[in-house]
PDB file of C-alpha atoms in Angstrom:
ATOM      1  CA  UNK A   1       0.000   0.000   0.000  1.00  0.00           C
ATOM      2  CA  UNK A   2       1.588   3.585  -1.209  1.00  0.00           C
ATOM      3  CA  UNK A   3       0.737   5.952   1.440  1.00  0.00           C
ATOM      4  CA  UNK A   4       0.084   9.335   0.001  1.00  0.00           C
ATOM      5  CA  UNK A   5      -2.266  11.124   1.854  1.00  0.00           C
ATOM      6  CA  UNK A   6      -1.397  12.198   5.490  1.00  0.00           C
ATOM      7  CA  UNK A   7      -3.843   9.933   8.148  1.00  0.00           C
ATOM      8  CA  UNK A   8      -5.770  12.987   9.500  1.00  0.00           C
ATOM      9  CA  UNK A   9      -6.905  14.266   5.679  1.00  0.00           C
ATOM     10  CA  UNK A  10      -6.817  10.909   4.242  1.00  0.00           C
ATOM     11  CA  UNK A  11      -9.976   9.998   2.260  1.00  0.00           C
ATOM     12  CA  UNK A  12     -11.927   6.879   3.012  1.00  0.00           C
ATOM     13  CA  UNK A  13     -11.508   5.884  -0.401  1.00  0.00           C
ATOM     14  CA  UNK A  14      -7.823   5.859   0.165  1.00  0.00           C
ATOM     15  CA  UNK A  15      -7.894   4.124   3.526  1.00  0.00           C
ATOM     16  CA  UNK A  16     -10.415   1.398   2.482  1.00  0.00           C
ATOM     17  CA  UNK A  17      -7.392   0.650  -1.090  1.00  0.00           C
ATOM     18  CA  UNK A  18     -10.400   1.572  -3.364  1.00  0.00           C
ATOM     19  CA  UNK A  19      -9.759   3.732  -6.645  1.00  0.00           C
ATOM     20  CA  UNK A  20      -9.485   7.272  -5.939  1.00  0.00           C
ATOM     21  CA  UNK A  21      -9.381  10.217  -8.018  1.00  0.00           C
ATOM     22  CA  UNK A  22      -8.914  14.145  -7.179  1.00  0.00           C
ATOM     23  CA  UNK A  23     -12.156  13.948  -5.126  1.00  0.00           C
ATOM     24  CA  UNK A  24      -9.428  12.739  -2.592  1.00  0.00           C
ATOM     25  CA  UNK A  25      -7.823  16.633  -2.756  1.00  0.00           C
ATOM     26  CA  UNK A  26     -11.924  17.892  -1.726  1.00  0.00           C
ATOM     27  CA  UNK A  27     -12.107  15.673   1.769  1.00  0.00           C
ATOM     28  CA  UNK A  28      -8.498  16.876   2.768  1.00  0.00           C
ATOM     29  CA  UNK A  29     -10.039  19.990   2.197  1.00  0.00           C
ATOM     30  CA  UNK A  30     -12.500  19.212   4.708  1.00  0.00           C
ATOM     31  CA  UNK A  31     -10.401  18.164   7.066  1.00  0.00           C
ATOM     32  CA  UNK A  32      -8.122  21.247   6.779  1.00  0.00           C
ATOM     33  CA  UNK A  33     -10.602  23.836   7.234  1.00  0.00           C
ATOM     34  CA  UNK A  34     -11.943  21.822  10.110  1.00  0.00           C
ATOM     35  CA  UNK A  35      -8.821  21.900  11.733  1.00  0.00           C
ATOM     36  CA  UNK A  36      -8.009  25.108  10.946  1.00  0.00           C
ATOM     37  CA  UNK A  37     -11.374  25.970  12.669  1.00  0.00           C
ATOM     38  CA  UNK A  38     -11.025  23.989  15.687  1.00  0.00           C
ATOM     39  CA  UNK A  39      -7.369  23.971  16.294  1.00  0.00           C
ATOM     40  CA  UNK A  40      -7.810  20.029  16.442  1.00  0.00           C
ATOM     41  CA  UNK A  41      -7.656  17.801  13.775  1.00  0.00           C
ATOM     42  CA  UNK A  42     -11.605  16.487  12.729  1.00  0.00           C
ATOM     43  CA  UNK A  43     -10.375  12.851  12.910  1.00  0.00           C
ATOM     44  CA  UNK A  44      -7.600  11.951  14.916  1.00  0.00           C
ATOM     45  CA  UNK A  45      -6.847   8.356  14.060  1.00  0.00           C
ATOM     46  CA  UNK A  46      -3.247   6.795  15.591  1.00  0.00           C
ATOM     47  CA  UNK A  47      -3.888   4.429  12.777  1.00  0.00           C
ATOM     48  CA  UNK A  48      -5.815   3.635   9.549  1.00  0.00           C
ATOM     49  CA  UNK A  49      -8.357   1.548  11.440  1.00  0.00           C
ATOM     50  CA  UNK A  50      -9.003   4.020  14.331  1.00  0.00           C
ATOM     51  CA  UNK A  51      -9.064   6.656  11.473  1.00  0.00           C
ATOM     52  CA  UNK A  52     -11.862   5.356   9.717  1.00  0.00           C
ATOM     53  CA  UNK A  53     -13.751   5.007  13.313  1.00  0.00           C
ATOM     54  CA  UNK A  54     -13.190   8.581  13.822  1.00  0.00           C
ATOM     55  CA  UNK A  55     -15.059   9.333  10.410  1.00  0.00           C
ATOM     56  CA  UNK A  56     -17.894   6.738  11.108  1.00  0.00           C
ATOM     57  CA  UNK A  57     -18.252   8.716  14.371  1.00  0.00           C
ATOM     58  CA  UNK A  58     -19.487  11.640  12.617  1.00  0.00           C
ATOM     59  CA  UNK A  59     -20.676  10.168   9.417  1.00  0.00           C
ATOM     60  CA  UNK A  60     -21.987   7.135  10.513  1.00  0.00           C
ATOM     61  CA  UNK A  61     -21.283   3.793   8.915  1.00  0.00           C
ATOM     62  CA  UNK A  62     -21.298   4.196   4.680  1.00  0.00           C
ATOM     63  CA  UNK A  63     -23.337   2.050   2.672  1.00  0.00           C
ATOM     64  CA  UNK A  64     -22.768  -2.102   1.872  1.00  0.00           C
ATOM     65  CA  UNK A  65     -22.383  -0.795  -1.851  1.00  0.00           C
ATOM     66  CA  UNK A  66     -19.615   1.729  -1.084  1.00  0.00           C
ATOM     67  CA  UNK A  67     -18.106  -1.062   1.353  1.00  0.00           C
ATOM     68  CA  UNK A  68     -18.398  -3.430  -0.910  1.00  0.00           C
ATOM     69  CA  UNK A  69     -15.676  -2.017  -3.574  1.00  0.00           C
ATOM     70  CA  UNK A  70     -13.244  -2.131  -1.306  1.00  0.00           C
ATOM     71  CA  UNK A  71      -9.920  -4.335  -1.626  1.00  0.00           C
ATOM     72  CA  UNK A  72      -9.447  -3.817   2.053  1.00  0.00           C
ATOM     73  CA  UNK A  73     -12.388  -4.094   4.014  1.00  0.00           C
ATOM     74  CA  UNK A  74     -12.085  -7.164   5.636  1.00  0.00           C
ATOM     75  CA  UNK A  75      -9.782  -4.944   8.010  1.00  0.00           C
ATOM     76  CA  UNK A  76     -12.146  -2.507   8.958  1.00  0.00           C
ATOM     77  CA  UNK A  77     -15.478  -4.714   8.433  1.00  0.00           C
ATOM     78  CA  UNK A  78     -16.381  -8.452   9.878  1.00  0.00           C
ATOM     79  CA  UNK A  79     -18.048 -10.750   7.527  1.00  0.00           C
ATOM     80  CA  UNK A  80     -21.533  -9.361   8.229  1.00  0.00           C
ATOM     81  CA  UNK A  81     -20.549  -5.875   7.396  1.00  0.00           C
ATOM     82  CA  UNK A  82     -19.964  -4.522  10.534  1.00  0.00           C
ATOM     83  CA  UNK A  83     -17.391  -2.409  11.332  1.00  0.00           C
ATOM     84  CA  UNK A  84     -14.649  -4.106  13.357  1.00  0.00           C
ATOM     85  CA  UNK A  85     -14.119  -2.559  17.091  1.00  0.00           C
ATOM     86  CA  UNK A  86     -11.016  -0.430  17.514  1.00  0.00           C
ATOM     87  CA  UNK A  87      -9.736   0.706  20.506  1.00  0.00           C
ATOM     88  CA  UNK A  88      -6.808   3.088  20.793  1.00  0.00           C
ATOM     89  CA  UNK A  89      -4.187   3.206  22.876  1.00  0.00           C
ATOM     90  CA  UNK A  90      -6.122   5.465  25.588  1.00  0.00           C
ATOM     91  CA  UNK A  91      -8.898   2.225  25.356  1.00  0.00           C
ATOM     92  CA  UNK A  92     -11.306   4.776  24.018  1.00  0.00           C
ATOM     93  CA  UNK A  93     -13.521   3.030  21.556  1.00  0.00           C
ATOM     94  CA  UNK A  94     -15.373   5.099  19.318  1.00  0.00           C
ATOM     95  CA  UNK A  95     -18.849   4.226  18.430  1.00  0.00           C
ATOM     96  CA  UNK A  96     -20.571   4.970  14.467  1.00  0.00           C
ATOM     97  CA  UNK A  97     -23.255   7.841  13.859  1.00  0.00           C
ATOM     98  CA  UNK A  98     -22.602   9.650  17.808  1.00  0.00           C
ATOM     99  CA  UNK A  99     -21.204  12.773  16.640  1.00  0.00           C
ATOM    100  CA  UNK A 100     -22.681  15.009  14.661  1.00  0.00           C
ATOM    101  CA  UNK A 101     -20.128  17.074  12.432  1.00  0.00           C
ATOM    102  CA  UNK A 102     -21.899  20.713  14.536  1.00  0.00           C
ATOM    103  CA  UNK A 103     -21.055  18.772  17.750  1.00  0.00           C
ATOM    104  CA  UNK A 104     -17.350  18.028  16.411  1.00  0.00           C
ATOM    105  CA  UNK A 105     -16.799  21.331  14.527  1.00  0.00           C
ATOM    106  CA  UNK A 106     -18.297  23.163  18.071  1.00  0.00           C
ATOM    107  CA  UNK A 107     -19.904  25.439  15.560  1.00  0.00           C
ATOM    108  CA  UNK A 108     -23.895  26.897  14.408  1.00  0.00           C
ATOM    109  CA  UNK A 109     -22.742  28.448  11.296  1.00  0.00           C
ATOM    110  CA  UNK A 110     -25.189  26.449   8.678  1.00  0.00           C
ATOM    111  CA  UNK A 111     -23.192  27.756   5.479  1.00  0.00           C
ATOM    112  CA  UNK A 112     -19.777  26.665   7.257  1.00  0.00           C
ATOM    113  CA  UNK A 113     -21.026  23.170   8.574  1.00  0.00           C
ATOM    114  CA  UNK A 114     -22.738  22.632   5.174  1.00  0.00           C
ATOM    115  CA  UNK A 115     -19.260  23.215   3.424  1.00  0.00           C
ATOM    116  CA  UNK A 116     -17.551  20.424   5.403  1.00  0.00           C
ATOM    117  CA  UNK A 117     -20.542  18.017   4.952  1.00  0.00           C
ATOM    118  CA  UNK A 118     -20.451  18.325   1.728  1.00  0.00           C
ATOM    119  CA  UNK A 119     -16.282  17.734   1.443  1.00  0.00           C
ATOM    120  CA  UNK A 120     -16.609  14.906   3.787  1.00  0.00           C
ATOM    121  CA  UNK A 121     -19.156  12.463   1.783  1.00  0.00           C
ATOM    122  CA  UNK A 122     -18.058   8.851   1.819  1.00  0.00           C
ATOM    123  CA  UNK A 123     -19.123   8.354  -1.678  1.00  0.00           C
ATOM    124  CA  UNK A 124     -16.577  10.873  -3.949  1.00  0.00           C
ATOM    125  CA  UNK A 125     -18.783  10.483  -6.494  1.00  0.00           C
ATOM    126  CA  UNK A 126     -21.297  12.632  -4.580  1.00  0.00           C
ATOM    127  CA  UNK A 127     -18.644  14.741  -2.810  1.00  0.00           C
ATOM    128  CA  UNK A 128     -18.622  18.676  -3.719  1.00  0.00           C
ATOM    129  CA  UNK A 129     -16.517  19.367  -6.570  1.00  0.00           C
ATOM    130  CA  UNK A 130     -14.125  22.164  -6.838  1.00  0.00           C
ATOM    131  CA  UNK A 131     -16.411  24.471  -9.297  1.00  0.00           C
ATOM    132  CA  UNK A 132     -19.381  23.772  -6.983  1.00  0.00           C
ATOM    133  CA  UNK A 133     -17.117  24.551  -3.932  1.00  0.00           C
ATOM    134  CA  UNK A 134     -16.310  27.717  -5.324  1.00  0.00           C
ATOM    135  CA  UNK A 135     -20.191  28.620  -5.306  1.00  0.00           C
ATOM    136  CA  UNK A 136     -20.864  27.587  -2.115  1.00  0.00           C
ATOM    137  CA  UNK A 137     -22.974  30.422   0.220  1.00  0.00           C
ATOM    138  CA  UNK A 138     -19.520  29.997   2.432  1.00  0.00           C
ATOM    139  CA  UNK A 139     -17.047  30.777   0.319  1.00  0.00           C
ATOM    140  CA  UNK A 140     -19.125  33.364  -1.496  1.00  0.00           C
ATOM    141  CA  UNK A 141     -19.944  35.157   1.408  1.00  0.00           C
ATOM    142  CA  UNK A 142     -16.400  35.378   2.691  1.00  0.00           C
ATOM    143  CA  UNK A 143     -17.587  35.556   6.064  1.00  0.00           C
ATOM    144  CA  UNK A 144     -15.681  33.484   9.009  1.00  0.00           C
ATOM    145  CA  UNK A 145     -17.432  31.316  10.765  1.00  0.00           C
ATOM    146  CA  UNK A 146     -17.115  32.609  14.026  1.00  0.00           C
ATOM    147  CA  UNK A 147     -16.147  36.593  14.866  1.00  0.00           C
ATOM    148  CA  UNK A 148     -12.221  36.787  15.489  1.00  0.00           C
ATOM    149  CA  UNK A 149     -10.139  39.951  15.277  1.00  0.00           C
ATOM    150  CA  UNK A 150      -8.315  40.731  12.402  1.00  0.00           C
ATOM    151  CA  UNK A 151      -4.597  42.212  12.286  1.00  0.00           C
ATOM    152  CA  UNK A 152      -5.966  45.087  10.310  1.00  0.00           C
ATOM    153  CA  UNK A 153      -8.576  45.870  13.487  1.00  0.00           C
ATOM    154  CA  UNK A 154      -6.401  45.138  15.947  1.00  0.00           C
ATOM    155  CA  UNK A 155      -3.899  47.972  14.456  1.00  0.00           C
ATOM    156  CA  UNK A 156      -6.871  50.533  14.379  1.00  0.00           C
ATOM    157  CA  UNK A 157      -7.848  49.937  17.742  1.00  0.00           C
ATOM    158  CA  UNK A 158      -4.194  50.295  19.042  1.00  0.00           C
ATOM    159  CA  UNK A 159      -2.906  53.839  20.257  1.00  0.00           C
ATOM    160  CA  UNK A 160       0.062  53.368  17.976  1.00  0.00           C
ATOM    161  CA  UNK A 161      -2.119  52.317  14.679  1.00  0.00           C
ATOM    162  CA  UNK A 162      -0.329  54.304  12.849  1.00  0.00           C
ATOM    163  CA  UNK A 163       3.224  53.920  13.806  1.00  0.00           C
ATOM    164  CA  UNK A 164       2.885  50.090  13.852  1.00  0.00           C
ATOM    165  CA  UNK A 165       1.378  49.774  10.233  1.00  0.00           C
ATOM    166  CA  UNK A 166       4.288  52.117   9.095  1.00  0.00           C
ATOM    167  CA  UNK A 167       6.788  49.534  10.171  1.00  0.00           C
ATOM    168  CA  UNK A 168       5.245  46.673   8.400  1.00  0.00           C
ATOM    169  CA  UNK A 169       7.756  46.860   5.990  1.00  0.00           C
ATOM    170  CA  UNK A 170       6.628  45.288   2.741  1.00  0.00           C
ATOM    171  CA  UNK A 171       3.585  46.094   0.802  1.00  0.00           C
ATOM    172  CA  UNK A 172       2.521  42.478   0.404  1.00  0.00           C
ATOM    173  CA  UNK A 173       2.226  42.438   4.169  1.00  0.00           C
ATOM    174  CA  UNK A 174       0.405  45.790   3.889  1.00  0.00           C
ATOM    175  CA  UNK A 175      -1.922  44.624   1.468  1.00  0.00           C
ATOM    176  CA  UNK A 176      -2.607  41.054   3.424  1.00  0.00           C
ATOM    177  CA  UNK A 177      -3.529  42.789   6.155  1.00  0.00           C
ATOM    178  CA  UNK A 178      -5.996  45.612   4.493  1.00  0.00           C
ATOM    179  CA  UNK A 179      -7.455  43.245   2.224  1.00  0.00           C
ATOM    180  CA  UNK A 180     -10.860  42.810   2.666  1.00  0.00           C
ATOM    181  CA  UNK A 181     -12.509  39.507   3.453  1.00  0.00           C
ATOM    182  CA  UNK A 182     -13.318  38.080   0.367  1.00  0.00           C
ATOM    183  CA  UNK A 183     -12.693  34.317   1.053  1.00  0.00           C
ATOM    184  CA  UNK A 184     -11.183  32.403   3.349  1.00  0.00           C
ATOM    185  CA  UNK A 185     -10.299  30.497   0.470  1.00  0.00           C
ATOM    186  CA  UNK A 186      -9.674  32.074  -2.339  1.00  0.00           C
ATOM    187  CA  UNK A 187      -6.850  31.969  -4.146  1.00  0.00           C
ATOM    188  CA  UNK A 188      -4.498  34.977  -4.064  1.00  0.00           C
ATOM    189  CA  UNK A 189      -4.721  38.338  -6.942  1.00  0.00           C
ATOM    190  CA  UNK A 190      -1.680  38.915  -8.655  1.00  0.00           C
TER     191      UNK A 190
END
């Protein structure tokens, strides 16, 4: 097995040795922004069986017809279909379908949770694709998912505003820092 995809962003389609394509580039995605949300990674696996029971903890268990193409799943599923019970090595034992990703994500934004559903879709057949990910009401609205101050406000609120954003240095930091939310992301202007 050629390992290609770091555990945490790895796809199911990966772990489970079925064929992948770049729908495997969408659920990273997922998983980053996640992360990047939380400050924890969505699912933590020590290994590729614990990973996949981190996603079936918030996804639930897929479907016999997704399970069923892949090479690999008498390691994560007993003859019956079950999943196979992992327990790490802090004898927690995660259990399918008793998350739900606004539980894990410790987040009410509906665009923002809606974004990550839709990366994180066992099937990548049904997963968002890039075009469609660049419509989304998230990324179109630009708008974080929770309120946190920005460099640019925290230098107008500061006594010394002025003085600090004259010692920036470089115009590309300059411009980072007054550029308007557009995305969170979008792809830089040059």
């Amino acid at each position: 097995l050629h390992i290609f995809q770091s555990r945490f962003y790895r796809s199911p389609e990966v772990i489970l040795g079925m064929n992948y394509h770049m729908a495997i580039d969408m659920w990273s995605l997922g998983c980053i922004l996640a992360e990047l949300f939380t400050g924890f990674p969505i699912f933590p696996g020590e290994n590729e069986q614990e990973q996949l029971s981190c996603i079936m903890e918030v996804l639930g268990i897929p479907d016999k017809e997704f399970v069923n193409k892949s090479s690999r799943k008498k390691l994560f599923f007993d003859p019956n279909g079950a999943p196979r019970v992992v327990v790490n090595s802090k004898g927690r034992r995660r259990r399918p379908g008793t998350k739900t990703l606004a539980q894990v994500l410790r987040c009410t934004d509906e665009d923002f949770i809606d974004f990550i559903a839709k990366c994180l879709i066992w099937d990548p057949e049904r997963r968002i694709k890039p075009q469609a990910a660049l419509r989304h009401p998230f990324v179109v609205a630009g708008k974080r998912p929770r309120p946190l101050a920005t460099p640019a406000a925290t230098l107008r609120a500061g006594s010394s505003s002025n003085l600090a954003a004259s010692t920036l240095g470089s115009s590309r930091t300059k411009h980072v820092m007054e550029t308007p939310k557009k995305s969170l992301i979008s792809a830089p202007r040059r």
